[in-house]
Amino acid sequence: MHANAFTYRALVVIGLLLFALPAHAATLSFTGASGTVGQTVSVSVLVSAQGGESLNGISARVNFPTDKLTLLSISKAGSIVTFWAEEPSFSNSAGTASLEGIVPNPGYSGQGGRVITFVFQVKAPGTATLSFGSASVLANDGRGTNVLTSAGPRTLSLASPVTPAVEPSVPVSKPKPVPMPKTEEVGQPDITDETATTSASVEPALSEVPTISTGVAREFSPFLILILAVIGLVALALAGAYGISRFLYGERMRRLAQGDVVHRSFGLLRKDLNAHLARLKRLPDSSLTKKEIDFIDQFEKDLADVESIVEKKLKTQK
């Protein structure tokens, strides 16, 4: 009888103890993928209720390695928490983040409910372990019973950035230049001794002709450039006339022809210059600046000086 009574009492005590223990539980966990240096990694905190437990309060303090990760932001998007007793916050210097939220009645019952999401940037390669420094999950039982039974860490694998392989450069051979076929110039007259002598005799006279700065002419209108071209044509005409007069008329007739050619050539030049100026003045939208007028006056003076020098040179050669 005494043995049976002791056994009965032991069974009653064990039954009371089992009844007093909580029948339900909850767990916290991390979810996240590996990452590469320089990229961002999202890590979420999940809660799961076991055995149909209803949860209405979650608080946690998360630790992360500051030498491997930098916490950029915390996202509440898609969270089961609808009221935050303490807004989520973090410190990169301490390597911690904290949160405290409430799920109003009837609470949360389910698996893998998202509580919060951390967005990290990977700083260095290696492994980074996230863990819960402290945490609690409260049951919706009117007494705020902490039913958290497990809060496991999460280790992320962090890789170095991949360096693209450099393909070896292939030397490019330069194409060999193709020789151009030689072309014969057509219509080039033969230079006789007479023509060479004429060019040599006229060259000293032209070397004494005053020169006009082409740098100043570039600042004027295009018609002044045309005038300079006419001067070149006149110089060629002088040389040609000199050679033709000597060839056709002989030494005596050459002296007479030289003076006449000089006067006619310079007269033709003055006539062309006056014609261009008159045409320019007739244009409705044309007007000469003071600089251009001064240039024309100086040009006419230089033209007279050139004619005088050429005449003197011809007289000394008679």
PDB file of C-alpha atoms in Angstrom:
ATOM      1  CA  MET A   1       0.000   0.000   0.000  1.00  0.00           C
ATOM      2  CA  HIS A   2       2.761   2.420   0.860  1.00  0.00           C
ATOM      3  CA  ALA A   3       4.546   1.679  -2.428  1.00  0.00           C
ATOM      4  CA  ASN A   4       1.413   2.111  -4.448  1.00  0.00           C
ATOM      5  CA  ALA A   5       0.626   5.384  -2.706  1.00  0.00           C
ATOM      6  CA  PHE A   6       4.141   6.733  -3.432  1.00  0.00           C
ATOM      7  CA  THR A   7       3.863   5.812  -7.100  1.00  0.00           C
ATOM      8  CA  TYR A   8       0.512   7.487  -7.385  1.00  0.00           C
ATOM      9  CA  ARG A   9       1.799  10.681  -5.755  1.00  0.00           C
ATOM     10  CA  ALA A  10       4.859  10.756  -8.089  1.00  0.00           C
ATOM     11  CA  LEU A  11       2.644  10.465 -11.160  1.00  0.00           C
ATOM     12  CA  VAL A  12       0.477  13.346  -9.920  1.00  0.00           C
ATOM     13  CA  VAL A  13       3.540  15.582  -9.363  1.00  0.00           C
ATOM     14  CA  ILE A  14       4.941  14.796 -12.827  1.00  0.00           C
ATOM     15  CA  GLY A  15       1.565  15.535 -14.402  1.00  0.00           C
ATOM     16  CA  LEU A  16       1.333  18.888 -12.656  1.00  0.00           C
ATOM     17  CA  LEU A  17       4.849  19.803 -13.764  1.00  0.00           C
ATOM     18  CA  LEU A  18       4.092  18.908 -17.363  1.00  0.00           C
ATOM     19  CA  PHE A  19       0.914  20.945 -17.243  1.00  0.00           C
ATOM     20  CA  ALA A  20       2.783  23.953 -15.827  1.00  0.00           C
ATOM     21  CA  LEU A  21       5.390  23.958 -18.662  1.00  0.00           C
ATOM     22  CA  PRO A  22       4.515  26.061 -21.713  1.00  0.00           C
ATOM     23  CA  ALA A  23       3.039  23.941 -24.444  1.00  0.00           C
ATOM     24  CA  HIS A  24       4.030  26.288 -27.290  1.00  0.00           C
ATOM     25  CA  ALA A  25       7.243  28.102 -28.437  1.00  0.00           C
ATOM     26  CA  ALA A  26       8.694  30.574 -31.013  1.00  0.00           C
ATOM     27  CA  THR A  27      12.009  30.948 -32.881  1.00  0.00           C
ATOM     28  CA  LEU A  28      14.002  33.826 -34.469  1.00  0.00           C
ATOM     29  CA  SER A  29      16.338  33.351 -37.411  1.00  0.00           C
ATOM     30  CA  PHE A  30      18.214  35.212 -40.172  1.00  0.00           C
ATOM     31  CA  THR A  31      17.894  34.727 -43.899  1.00  0.00           C
ATOM     32  CA  GLY A  32      20.472  36.073 -46.344  1.00  0.00           C
ATOM     33  CA  ALA A  33      22.799  35.166 -49.192  1.00  0.00           C
ATOM     34  CA  SER A  34      26.513  35.471 -49.748  1.00  0.00           C
ATOM     35  CA  GLY A  35      27.950  38.566 -51.364  1.00  0.00           C
ATOM     36  CA  THR A  36      30.908  40.182 -53.098  1.00  0.00           C
ATOM     37  CA  VAL A  37      33.047  43.103 -51.959  1.00  0.00           C
ATOM     38  CA  GLY A  38      31.456  46.382 -53.039  1.00  0.00           C
ATOM     39  CA  GLN A  39      27.981  44.878 -53.476  1.00  0.00           C
ATOM     40  CA  THR A  40      24.962  45.059 -51.133  1.00  0.00           C
ATOM     41  CA  VAL A  41      23.448  42.122 -49.235  1.00  0.00           C
ATOM     42  CA  SER A  42      19.926  42.005 -47.736  1.00  0.00           C
ATOM     43  CA  VAL A  43      19.447  40.059 -44.500  1.00  0.00           C
ATOM     44  CA  SER A  44      15.962  39.592 -42.944  1.00  0.00           C
ATOM     45  CA  VAL A  45      14.951  38.651 -39.400  1.00  0.00           C
ATOM     46  CA  LEU A  46      12.215  35.949 -39.413  1.00  0.00           C
ATOM     47  CA  VAL A  47       9.939  34.750 -36.612  1.00  0.00           C
ATOM     48  CA  SER A  48       8.073  31.429 -36.464  1.00  0.00           C
ATOM     49  CA  ALA A  49       5.341  30.374 -34.023  1.00  0.00           C
ATOM     50  CA  GLN A  50       5.331  26.698 -33.035  1.00  0.00           C
ATOM     51  CA  GLY A  51       2.234  24.612 -32.191  1.00  0.00           C
ATOM     52  CA  GLY A  52      -0.291  27.259 -33.141  1.00  0.00           C
ATOM     53  CA  GLU A  53       1.088  29.850 -30.716  1.00  0.00           C
ATOM     54  CA  SER A  54      -0.141  33.440 -31.226  1.00  0.00           C
ATOM     55  CA  LEU A  55       2.601  36.091 -30.954  1.00  0.00           C
ATOM     56  CA  ASN A  56       2.142  39.806 -30.286  1.00  0.00           C
ATOM     57  CA  GLY A  57       5.548  41.205 -29.273  1.00  0.00           C
ATOM     58  CA  ILE A  58       9.107  40.964 -30.706  1.00  0.00           C
ATOM     59  CA  SER A  59      12.289  42.687 -29.549  1.00  0.00           C
ATOM     60  CA  ALA A  60      15.907  42.004 -30.518  1.00  0.00           C
ATOM     61  CA  ARG A  61      19.442  43.355 -30.533  1.00  0.00           C
ATOM     62  CA  VAL A  62      21.517  42.203 -33.523  1.00  0.00           C
ATOM     63  CA  ASN A  63      25.325  42.162 -33.710  1.00  0.00           C
ATOM     64  CA  PHE A  64      27.342  42.292 -36.979  1.00  0.00           C
ATOM     65  CA  PRO A  65      31.110  42.534 -37.781  1.00  0.00           C
ATOM     66  CA  THR A  66      32.084  46.100 -38.729  1.00  0.00           C
ATOM     67  CA  ASP A  67      35.290  45.005 -40.459  1.00  0.00           C
ATOM     68  CA  LYS A  68      33.316  43.035 -43.024  1.00  0.00           C
ATOM     69  CA  LEU A  69      29.938  44.804 -43.283  1.00  0.00           C
ATOM     70  CA  THR A  70      28.530  48.331 -43.265  1.00  0.00           C
ATOM     71  CA  LEU A  71      24.821  48.662 -42.457  1.00  0.00           C
ATOM     72  CA  LEU A  72      23.345  51.085 -44.988  1.00  0.00           C
ATOM     73  CA  SER A  73      19.640  51.023 -44.086  1.00  0.00           C
ATOM     74  CA  ILE A  74      16.815  49.156 -42.346  1.00  0.00           C
ATOM     75  CA  SER A  75      13.628  48.351 -44.287  1.00  0.00           C
ATOM     76  CA  LYS A  76      10.220  47.711 -42.653  1.00  0.00           C
ATOM     77  CA  ALA A  77       8.609  46.759 -45.971  1.00  0.00           C
ATOM     78  CA  GLY A  78       6.570  43.538 -45.738  1.00  0.00           C
ATOM     79  CA  SER A  79       6.936  43.326 -41.939  1.00  0.00           C
ATOM     80  CA  ILE A  80       4.320  41.508 -39.791  1.00  0.00           C
ATOM     81  CA  VAL A  81       4.825  44.256 -37.181  1.00  0.00           C
ATOM     82  CA  THR A  82       2.255  47.059 -37.446  1.00  0.00           C
ATOM     83  CA  PHE A  83       3.244  49.140 -34.414  1.00  0.00           C
ATOM     84  CA  TRP A  84       6.816  49.957 -33.355  1.00  0.00           C
ATOM     85  CA  ALA A  85       7.344  50.599 -29.665  1.00  0.00           C
ATOM     86  CA  GLU A  86      10.940  51.514 -30.571  1.00  0.00           C
ATOM     87  CA  GLU A  87      11.874  52.553 -34.108  1.00  0.00           C
ATOM     88  CA  PRO A  88      14.604  50.328 -35.586  1.00  0.00           C
ATOM     89  CA  SER A  89      18.041  51.918 -35.220  1.00  0.00           C
ATOM     90  CA  PHE A  90      21.686  50.947 -35.807  1.00  0.00           C
ATOM     91  CA  SER A  91      25.286  51.974 -35.168  1.00  0.00           C
ATOM     92  CA  ASN A  92      28.120  51.055 -37.556  1.00  0.00           C
ATOM     93  CA  SER A  93      30.751  52.076 -35.011  1.00  0.00           C
ATOM     94  CA  ALA A  94      29.341  49.618 -32.408  1.00  0.00           C
ATOM     95  CA  GLY A  95      28.197  47.020 -34.958  1.00  0.00           C
ATOM     96  CA  THR A  96      24.693  46.744 -33.497  1.00  0.00           C
ATOM     97  CA  ALA A  97      21.051  47.205 -34.528  1.00  0.00           C
ATOM     98  CA  SER A  98      17.958  47.127 -32.311  1.00  0.00           C
ATOM     99  CA  LEU A  99      14.192  46.845 -32.803  1.00  0.00           C
ATOM    100  CA  GLU A 100      11.007  46.450 -30.732  1.00  0.00           C
ATOM    101  CA  GLY A 101       7.602  45.927 -32.363  1.00  0.00           C
ATOM    102  CA  ILE A 102       4.063  44.836 -31.498  1.00  0.00           C
ATOM    103  CA  VAL A 103       1.552  42.766 -33.468  1.00  0.00           C
ATOM    104  CA  PRO A 104      -1.953  43.733 -32.222  1.00  0.00           C
ATOM    105  CA  ASN A 105      -4.611  41.131 -31.321  1.00  0.00           C
ATOM    106  CA  PRO A 106      -5.088  38.425 -32.546  1.00  0.00           C
ATOM    107  CA  GLY A 107      -1.296  38.458 -33.012  1.00  0.00           C
ATOM    108  CA  TYR A 108       0.772  36.450 -35.491  1.00  0.00           C
ATOM    109  CA  SER A 109       0.580  32.686 -35.984  1.00  0.00           C
ATOM    110  CA  GLY A 110       2.692  31.230 -38.766  1.00  0.00           C
ATOM    111  CA  GLN A 111       6.132  30.300 -40.061  1.00  0.00           C
ATOM    112  CA  GLY A 112       8.876  32.605 -41.398  1.00  0.00           C
ATOM    113  CA  GLY A 113       7.150  35.935 -40.787  1.00  0.00           C
ATOM    114  CA  ARG A 114       9.384  38.849 -41.782  1.00  0.00           C
ATOM    115  CA  VAL A 115      10.127  41.211 -38.894  1.00  0.00           C
ATOM    116  CA  ILE A 116      12.770  43.542 -40.412  1.00  0.00           C
ATOM    117  CA  THR A 117      15.323  43.640 -43.290  1.00  0.00           C
ATOM    118  CA  PHE A 118      18.893  44.943 -43.010  1.00  0.00           C
ATOM    119  CA  VAL A 119      20.743  46.193 -46.119  1.00  0.00           C
ATOM    120  CA  PHE A 120      24.523  45.735 -45.755  1.00  0.00           C
ATOM    121  CA  GLN A 121      27.421  46.704 -48.024  1.00  0.00           C
ATOM    122  CA  VAL A 122      30.304  44.213 -48.177  1.00  0.00           C
ATOM    123  CA  LYS A 123      33.615  45.822 -47.148  1.00  0.00           C
ATOM    124  CA  ALA A 124      36.096  42.927 -47.166  1.00  0.00           C
ATOM    125  CA  PRO A 125      36.218  39.254 -48.186  1.00  0.00           C
ATOM    126  CA  GLY A 126      35.870  36.419 -45.700  1.00  0.00           C
ATOM    127  CA  THR A 127      32.960  35.376 -43.470  1.00  0.00           C
ATOM    128  CA  ALA A 128      30.569  37.562 -41.481  1.00  0.00           C
ATOM    129  CA  THR A 129      28.432  36.157 -38.664  1.00  0.00           C
ATOM    130  CA  LEU A 130      25.230  37.894 -37.582  1.00  0.00           C
ATOM    131  CA  SER A 131      23.895  37.002 -34.124  1.00  0.00           C
ATOM    132  CA  PHE A 132      21.287  38.029 -31.571  1.00  0.00           C
ATOM    133  CA  GLY A 133      22.795  39.780 -28.545  1.00  0.00           C
ATOM    134  CA  SER A 134      19.426  39.692 -26.807  1.00  0.00           C
ATOM    135  CA  ALA A 135      15.916  38.823 -27.980  1.00  0.00           C
ATOM    136  CA  SER A 136      12.394  37.994 -26.807  1.00  0.00           C
ATOM    137  CA  VAL A 137       9.126  36.902 -28.414  1.00  0.00           C
ATOM    138  CA  LEU A 138       5.971  37.478 -26.364  1.00  0.00           C
ATOM    139  CA  ALA A 139       2.859  35.322 -26.560  1.00  0.00           C
ATOM    140  CA  ASN A 140      -0.578  36.831 -27.042  1.00  0.00           C
ATOM    141  CA  ASP A 141      -1.830  35.318 -23.777  1.00  0.00           C
ATOM    142  CA  GLY A 142      -2.589  38.474 -21.831  1.00  0.00           C
ATOM    143  CA  ARG A 143       0.465  37.981 -19.590  1.00  0.00           C
ATOM    144  CA  GLY A 144       3.239  38.740 -22.119  1.00  0.00           C
ATOM    145  CA  THR A 145       4.918  35.365 -21.713  1.00  0.00           C
ATOM    146  CA  ASN A 146       8.288  35.092 -23.423  1.00  0.00           C
ATOM    147  CA  VAL A 147       7.985  31.972 -25.599  1.00  0.00           C
ATOM    148  CA  LEU A 148      11.317  32.346 -27.507  1.00  0.00           C
ATOM    149  CA  THR A 149      13.167  29.028 -27.511  1.00  0.00           C
ATOM    150  CA  SER A 150      15.742  29.532 -30.292  1.00  0.00           C
ATOM    151  CA  ALA A 151      17.559  32.501 -31.902  1.00  0.00           C
ATOM    152  CA  GLY A 152      20.288  31.120 -34.135  1.00  0.00           C
ATOM    153  CA  PRO A 153      23.131  33.072 -35.850  1.00  0.00           C
ATOM    154  CA  ARG A 154      23.785  33.344 -39.598  1.00  0.00           C
ATOM    155  CA  THR A 155      27.186  33.250 -41.345  1.00  0.00           C
ATOM    156  CA  LEU A 156      27.601  34.945 -44.736  1.00  0.00           C
ATOM    157  CA  SER A 157      30.349  34.099 -47.221  1.00  0.00           C
ATOM    158  CA  LEU A 158      31.923  37.234 -48.687  1.00  0.00           C
ATOM    159  CA  ALA A 159      34.038  36.974 -51.853  1.00  0.00           C
ATOM    160  CA  SER A 160      36.569  39.287 -53.470  1.00  0.00           C
ATOM    161  CA  PRO A 161      35.530  41.071 -56.642  1.00  0.00           C
ATOM    162  CA  VAL A 162      36.274  39.133 -59.807  1.00  0.00           C
ATOM    163  CA  THR A 163      38.960  40.745 -61.933  1.00  0.00           C
ATOM    164  CA  PRO A 164      38.223  40.310 -65.652  1.00  0.00           C
ATOM    165  CA  ALA A 165      40.890  38.448 -67.564  1.00  0.00           C
ATOM    166  CA  VAL A 166      42.927  40.581 -69.915  1.00  0.00           C
ATOM    167  CA  GLU A 167      43.219  39.088 -73.361  1.00  0.00           C
ATOM    168  CA  PRO A 168      46.717  39.264 -74.851  1.00  0.00           C
ATOM    169  CA  SER A 169      47.024  41.951 -77.400  1.00  0.00           C
ATOM    170  CA  VAL A 170      47.671  40.822 -80.944  1.00  0.00           C
ATOM    171  CA  PRO A 171      50.137  43.010 -82.799  1.00  0.00           C
ATOM    172  CA  VAL A 172      48.538  44.591 -85.796  1.00  0.00           C
ATOM    173  CA  SER A 173      50.773  44.823 -88.828  1.00  0.00           C
ATOM    174  CA  LYS A 174      50.606  48.103 -90.646  1.00  0.00           C
ATOM    175  CA  PRO A 175      49.809  47.823 -94.337  1.00  0.00           C
ATOM    176  CA  LYS A 176      52.700  48.616 -96.617  1.00  0.00           C
ATOM    177  CA  PRO A 177      52.269  51.807 -98.599  1.00  0.00           C
ATOM    178  CA  VAL A 178      51.378  51.224-102.227  1.00  0.00           C
ATOM    179  CA  PRO A 179      53.667  53.191-104.562  1.00  0.00           C
ATOM    180  CA  MET A 180      51.723  55.636-106.706  1.00  0.00           C
ATOM    181  CA  PRO A 181      52.351  55.481-110.476  1.00  0.00           C
ATOM    182  CA  LYS A 182      54.363  58.335-111.852  1.00  0.00           C
ATOM    183  CA  THR A 183      52.410  60.691-114.076  1.00  0.00           C
ATOM    184  CA  GLU A 184      53.944  62.749-116.811  1.00  0.00           C
ATOM    185  CA  GLU A 185      53.136  66.439-116.716  1.00  0.00           C
ATOM    186  CA  VAL A 186      51.484  67.589-119.922  1.00  0.00           C
ATOM    187  CA  GLY A 187      51.805  71.043-121.385  1.00  0.00           C
ATOM    188  CA  GLN A 188      54.958  72.162-119.544  1.00  0.00           C
ATOM    189  CA  PRO A 189      57.043  74.291-121.947  1.00  0.00           C
ATOM    190  CA  ASP A 190      60.760  73.766-122.270  1.00  0.00           C
ATOM    191  CA  ILE A 191      62.866  76.438-120.546  1.00  0.00           C
ATOM    192  CA  THR A 192      65.415  77.808-123.010  1.00  0.00           C
ATOM    193  CA  ASP A 193      68.576  79.691-122.245  1.00  0.00           C
ATOM    194  CA  GLU A 194      66.888  82.881-123.426  1.00  0.00           C
ATOM    195  CA  THR A 195      64.051  82.507-120.912  1.00  0.00           C
ATOM    196  CA  ALA A 196      66.499  81.715-118.077  1.00  0.00           C
ATOM    197  CA  THR A 197      68.512  84.853-118.919  1.00  0.00           C
ATOM    198  CA  THR A 198      65.373  86.988-118.915  1.00  0.00           C
ATOM    199  CA  SER A 199      64.279  85.679-115.485  1.00  0.00           C
ATOM    200  CA  ALA A 200      67.718  86.368-114.047  1.00  0.00           C
ATOM    201  CA  SER A 201      67.717  89.991-115.306  1.00  0.00           C
ATOM    202  CA  VAL A 202      64.242  90.796-113.986  1.00  0.00           C
ATOM    203  CA  GLU A 203      64.840  89.192-110.561  1.00  0.00           C
ATOM    204  CA  PRO A 204      66.975  92.042-109.102  1.00  0.00           C
ATOM    205  CA  ALA A 205      64.373  94.626-110.117  1.00  0.00           C
ATOM    206  CA  LEU A 206      61.545  92.765-108.399  1.00  0.00           C
ATOM    207  CA  SER A 207      63.621  92.282-105.225  1.00  0.00           C
ATOM    208  CA  GLU A 208      63.549  96.055-104.680  1.00  0.00           C
ATOM    209  CA  VAL A 209      59.744  96.253-104.821  1.00  0.00           C
ATOM    210  CA  PRO A 210      58.213  97.220-101.447  1.00  0.00           C
ATOM    211  CA  THR A 211      56.380  94.310 -99.847  1.00  0.00           C
ATOM    212  CA  ILE A 212      52.904  94.482 -98.327  1.00  0.00           C
ATOM    213  CA  SER A 213      52.223  92.581 -95.082  1.00  0.00           C
ATOM    214  CA  THR A 214      49.965  89.624 -95.769  1.00  0.00           C
ATOM    215  CA  GLY A 215      49.124  89.503 -92.068  1.00  0.00           C
ATOM    216  CA  VAL A 216      47.277  92.830 -92.423  1.00  0.00           C
ATOM    217  CA  ALA A 217      45.493  91.692 -95.566  1.00  0.00           C
ATOM    218  CA  ARG A 218      43.985  88.718 -93.761  1.00  0.00           C
ATOM    219  CA  GLU A 219      41.965  91.135 -91.628  1.00  0.00           C
ATOM    220  CA  PHE A 220      40.219  92.681 -94.646  1.00  0.00           C
ATOM    221  CA  SER A 221      37.434  91.617 -96.976  1.00  0.00           C
ATOM    222  CA  PRO A 222      38.028  89.023 -99.749  1.00  0.00           C
ATOM    223  CA  PHE A 223      38.268  91.564-102.572  1.00  0.00           C
ATOM    224  CA  LEU A 224      41.617  92.809-101.180  1.00  0.00           C
ATOM    225  CA  ILE A 225      42.984  89.283-101.466  1.00  0.00           C
ATOM    226  CA  LEU A 226      41.911  89.348-105.123  1.00  0.00           C
ATOM    227  CA  ILE A 227      43.946  92.529-105.589  1.00  0.00           C
ATOM    228  CA  LEU A 228      47.046  90.800-104.251  1.00  0.00           C
ATOM    229  CA  ALA A 229      46.490  88.008-106.751  1.00  0.00           C
ATOM    230  CA  VAL A 230      46.334  90.593-109.563  1.00  0.00           C
ATOM    231  CA  ILE A 231      49.747  91.910-108.447  1.00  0.00           C
ATOM    232  CA  GLY A 232      51.212  88.452-108.918  1.00  0.00           C
ATOM    233  CA  LEU A 233      49.712  88.186-112.390  1.00  0.00           C
ATOM    234  CA  VAL A 234      51.140  91.584-113.332  1.00  0.00           C
ATOM    235  CA  ALA A 235      54.595  90.512-112.138  1.00  0.00           C
ATOM    236  CA  LEU A 236      54.409  87.427-114.319  1.00  0.00           C
ATOM    237  CA  ALA A 237      53.216  89.560-117.230  1.00  0.00           C
ATOM    238  CA  LEU A 238      56.230  91.859-116.793  1.00  0.00           C
ATOM    239  CA  ALA A 239      58.644  88.948-116.907  1.00  0.00           C
ATOM    240  CA  GLY A 240      56.920  87.423-119.937  1.00  0.00           C
ATOM    241  CA  ALA A 241      56.742  90.727-121.774  1.00  0.00           C
ATOM    242  CA  TYR A 242      60.400  91.318-121.160  1.00  0.00           C
ATOM    243  CA  GLY A 243      61.345  87.936-122.618  1.00  0.00           C
ATOM    244  CA  ILE A 244      59.017  88.271-125.622  1.00  0.00           C
ATOM    245  CA  SER A 245      60.245  91.792-126.450  1.00  0.00           C
ATOM    246  CA  ARG A 246      63.851  90.654-126.389  1.00  0.00           C
ATOM    247  CA  PHE A 247      63.095  87.594-128.518  1.00  0.00           C
ATOM    248  CA  LEU A 248      61.007  89.422-131.135  1.00  0.00           C
ATOM    249  CA  TYR A 249      62.512  92.858-131.408  1.00  0.00           C
ATOM    250  CA  GLY A 250      66.105  92.434-130.400  1.00  0.00           C
ATOM    251  CA  GLU A 251      68.110  94.401-127.912  1.00  0.00           C
ATOM    252  CA  ARG A 252      67.175  97.861-129.225  1.00  0.00           C
ATOM    253  CA  MET A 253      63.456  97.200-129.562  1.00  0.00           C
ATOM    254  CA  ARG A 254      63.467  95.526-126.160  1.00  0.00           C
ATOM    255  CA  ARG A 255      64.358  98.778-124.389  1.00  0.00           C
ATOM    256  CA  LEU A 256      61.498 100.582-126.118  1.00  0.00           C
ATOM    257  CA  ALA A 257      59.029  97.781-125.399  1.00  0.00           C
ATOM    258  CA  GLN A 258      59.973  97.554-121.725  1.00  0.00           C
ATOM    259  CA  GLY A 259      58.812 101.071-120.887  1.00  0.00           C
ATOM    260  CA  ASP A 260      55.568 100.644-122.800  1.00  0.00           C
ATOM    261  CA  VAL A 261      54.826  97.291-121.120  1.00  0.00           C
ATOM    262  CA  VAL A 262      55.502  98.732-117.662  1.00  0.00           C
ATOM    263  CA  HIS A 263      53.145 101.683-118.189  1.00  0.00           C
ATOM    264  CA  ARG A 264      50.420  99.509-119.690  1.00  0.00           C
ATOM    265  CA  SER A 265      50.717  96.851-116.981  1.00  0.00           C
ATOM    266  CA  PHE A 266      50.476  99.326-114.143  1.00  0.00           C
ATOM    267  CA  GLY A 267      47.688 101.138-115.919  1.00  0.00           C
ATOM    268  CA  LEU A 268      45.763  97.857-116.243  1.00  0.00           C
ATOM    269  CA  LEU A 269      46.320  97.197-112.529  1.00  0.00           C
ATOM    270  CA  ARG A 270      44.959 100.643-111.572  1.00  0.00           C
ATOM    271  CA  LYS A 271      41.975 100.131-113.878  1.00  0.00           C
ATOM    272  CA  ASP A 272      41.132  96.767-112.296  1.00  0.00           C
ATOM    273  CA  LEU A 273      41.520  98.221-108.794  1.00  0.00           C
ATOM    274  CA  ASN A 274      39.173 101.136-109.548  1.00  0.00           C
ATOM    275  CA  ALA A 275      36.655  98.760-111.130  1.00  0.00           C
ATOM    276  CA  HIS A 276      36.597  96.528-108.021  1.00  0.00           C
ATOM    277  CA  LEU A 277      36.183  99.526-105.722  1.00  0.00           C
ATOM    278  CA  ALA A 278      33.320 100.914-107.814  1.00  0.00           C
ATOM    279  CA  ARG A 279      31.567  97.507-107.840  1.00  0.00           C
ATOM    280  CA  LEU A 280      31.960  97.230-104.083  1.00  0.00           C
ATOM    281  CA  LYS A 281      30.472 100.680-103.460  1.00  0.00           C
ATOM    282  CA  ARG A 282      27.404  99.815-105.584  1.00  0.00           C
ATOM    283  CA  LEU A 283      26.500  96.900-103.323  1.00  0.00           C
ATOM    284  CA  PRO A 284      23.643  97.872-100.952  1.00  0.00           C
ATOM    285  CA  ASP A 285      25.055  96.076 -97.902  1.00  0.00           C
ATOM    286  CA  SER A 286      28.732  96.857 -98.485  1.00  0.00           C
ATOM    287  CA  SER A 287      30.720  99.467 -96.584  1.00  0.00           C
ATOM    288  CA  LEU A 288      34.458  99.941 -96.157  1.00  0.00           C
ATOM    289  CA  THR A 289      35.938 100.335 -92.705  1.00  0.00           C
ATOM    290  CA  LYS A 290      38.522 102.983 -91.902  1.00  0.00           C
ATOM    291  CA  LYS A 291      41.207 100.333 -91.752  1.00  0.00           C
ATOM    292  CA  GLU A 292      40.310  99.120 -95.258  1.00  0.00           C
ATOM    293  CA  ILE A 293      40.306 102.706 -96.648  1.00  0.00           C
ATOM    294  CA  ASP A 294      43.754 103.326 -95.133  1.00  0.00           C
ATOM    295  CA  PHE A 295      44.980 100.057 -96.649  1.00  0.00           C
ATOM    296  CA  ILE A 296      43.743 101.054-100.130  1.00  0.00           C
ATOM    297  CA  ASP A 297      45.431 104.479 -99.907  1.00  0.00           C
ATOM    298  CA  GLN A 298      48.723 102.871 -98.872  1.00  0.00           C
ATOM    299  CA  PHE A 299      48.332 100.247-101.622  1.00  0.00           C
ATOM    300  CA  GLU A 300      47.966 102.945-104.303  1.00  0.00           C
ATOM    301  CA  LYS A 301      51.073 104.707-102.959  1.00  0.00           C
ATOM    302  CA  ASP A 302      53.046 101.434-102.965  1.00  0.00           C
ATOM    303  CA  LEU A 303      51.859 100.797-106.531  1.00  0.00           C
ATOM    304  CA  ALA A 304      53.280 104.135-107.697  1.00  0.00           C
ATOM    305  CA  ASP A 305      56.555 103.392-105.889  1.00  0.00           C
ATOM    306  CA  VAL A 306      56.816 100.013-107.621  1.00  0.00           C
ATOM    307  CA  GLU A 307      56.273 101.604-111.048  1.00  0.00           C
ATOM    308  CA  SER A 308      58.952 104.206-110.350  1.00  0.00           C
ATOM    309  CA  ILE A 309      61.504 101.606-109.181  1.00  0.00           C
ATOM    310  CA  VAL A 310      60.930  99.407-112.229  1.00  0.00           C
ATOM    311  CA  GLU A 311      61.332 102.381-114.611  1.00  0.00           C
ATOM    312  CA  LYS A 312      64.593 103.416-112.946  1.00  0.00           C
ATOM    313  CA  LYS A 313      65.912  99.875-113.161  1.00  0.00           C
ATOM    314  CA  LEU A 314      65.120  99.661-116.859  1.00  0.00           C
ATOM    315  CA  LYS A 315      66.852 102.978-117.521  1.00  0.00           C
ATOM    316  CA  THR A 316      70.048 101.838-115.797  1.00  0.00           C
ATOM    317  CA  GLN A 317      70.153  98.720-117.997  1.00  0.00           C
ATOM    318  CA  LYS A 318      70.019 100.675-121.278  1.00  0.00           C
TER     319      LYS A 318
END
